[in-house]
C-alpha angles and dihedrals in degrees: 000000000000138000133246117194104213128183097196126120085011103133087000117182129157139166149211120254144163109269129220130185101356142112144226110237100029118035093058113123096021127126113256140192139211104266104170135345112335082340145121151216142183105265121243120218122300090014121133121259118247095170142310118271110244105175136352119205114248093262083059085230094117142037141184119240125205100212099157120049149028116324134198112212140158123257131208127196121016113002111265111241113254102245157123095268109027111175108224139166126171120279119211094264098067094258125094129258125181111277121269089225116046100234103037106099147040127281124232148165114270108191092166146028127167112199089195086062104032084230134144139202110208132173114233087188 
């Protein structure tokens, strides 16, 4: 029997906010951003992270953020370096990438990324 280490759920911490422009079904787990007042959005490329959808109530009006802990997203382009200040931003596909500009996005702790996958484990905080 083997043993798998996993970061998810650890300091976990979400919250409730207004939803635009998701759907249940098939936004969970993908990064968001703030949009509007106490909302969010899907981010566009390049955007900022502000957590990683983790369910949308069945109106699609609301969705729970995951703000605090180890995530588990999606990357696109060259494989982010696994670190204490990885520079990241949000790619199109509602995943991360490493900024096009140094200095645009926000540094994290990267404790895993699995190049097979195209996955990430990241630290929100």
């Amino acid at each position: 029997m083997g043993f798998e280490n996993s970061f998810d759920g650890i300091k976990d911490n979400a919250t409730w906010k207004l939803a635009a422009g998701i759907a249940r079904g098939t936004d969970e787990g993908k990064v968001v951003k703030f949009s509007a007042a106490k909302t969010v959005a899907k981010c566009a490329a390049e955007d900022k992270i502000l957590g990683v959808l983790e369910t949308i109530d069945h109106d699609n009006a609301y969705g729970v953020v995951g703000q605090r802990g180890y995530k588990t997203v999606s990357y696109s382009g060259t494989a982010p370096t696994a670190g204490l200040e990885t520079e990241l931003v949000a790619n199109a596909s509602g995943g991360v990438k490493t900024p096009a500009t140094p200095g645009t996005g926000i540094k994290y702790l990267v404790v895993e990324v699995d190049t097979t996958a195209t996955t990430l484990v990241l630290f929100l905080g």
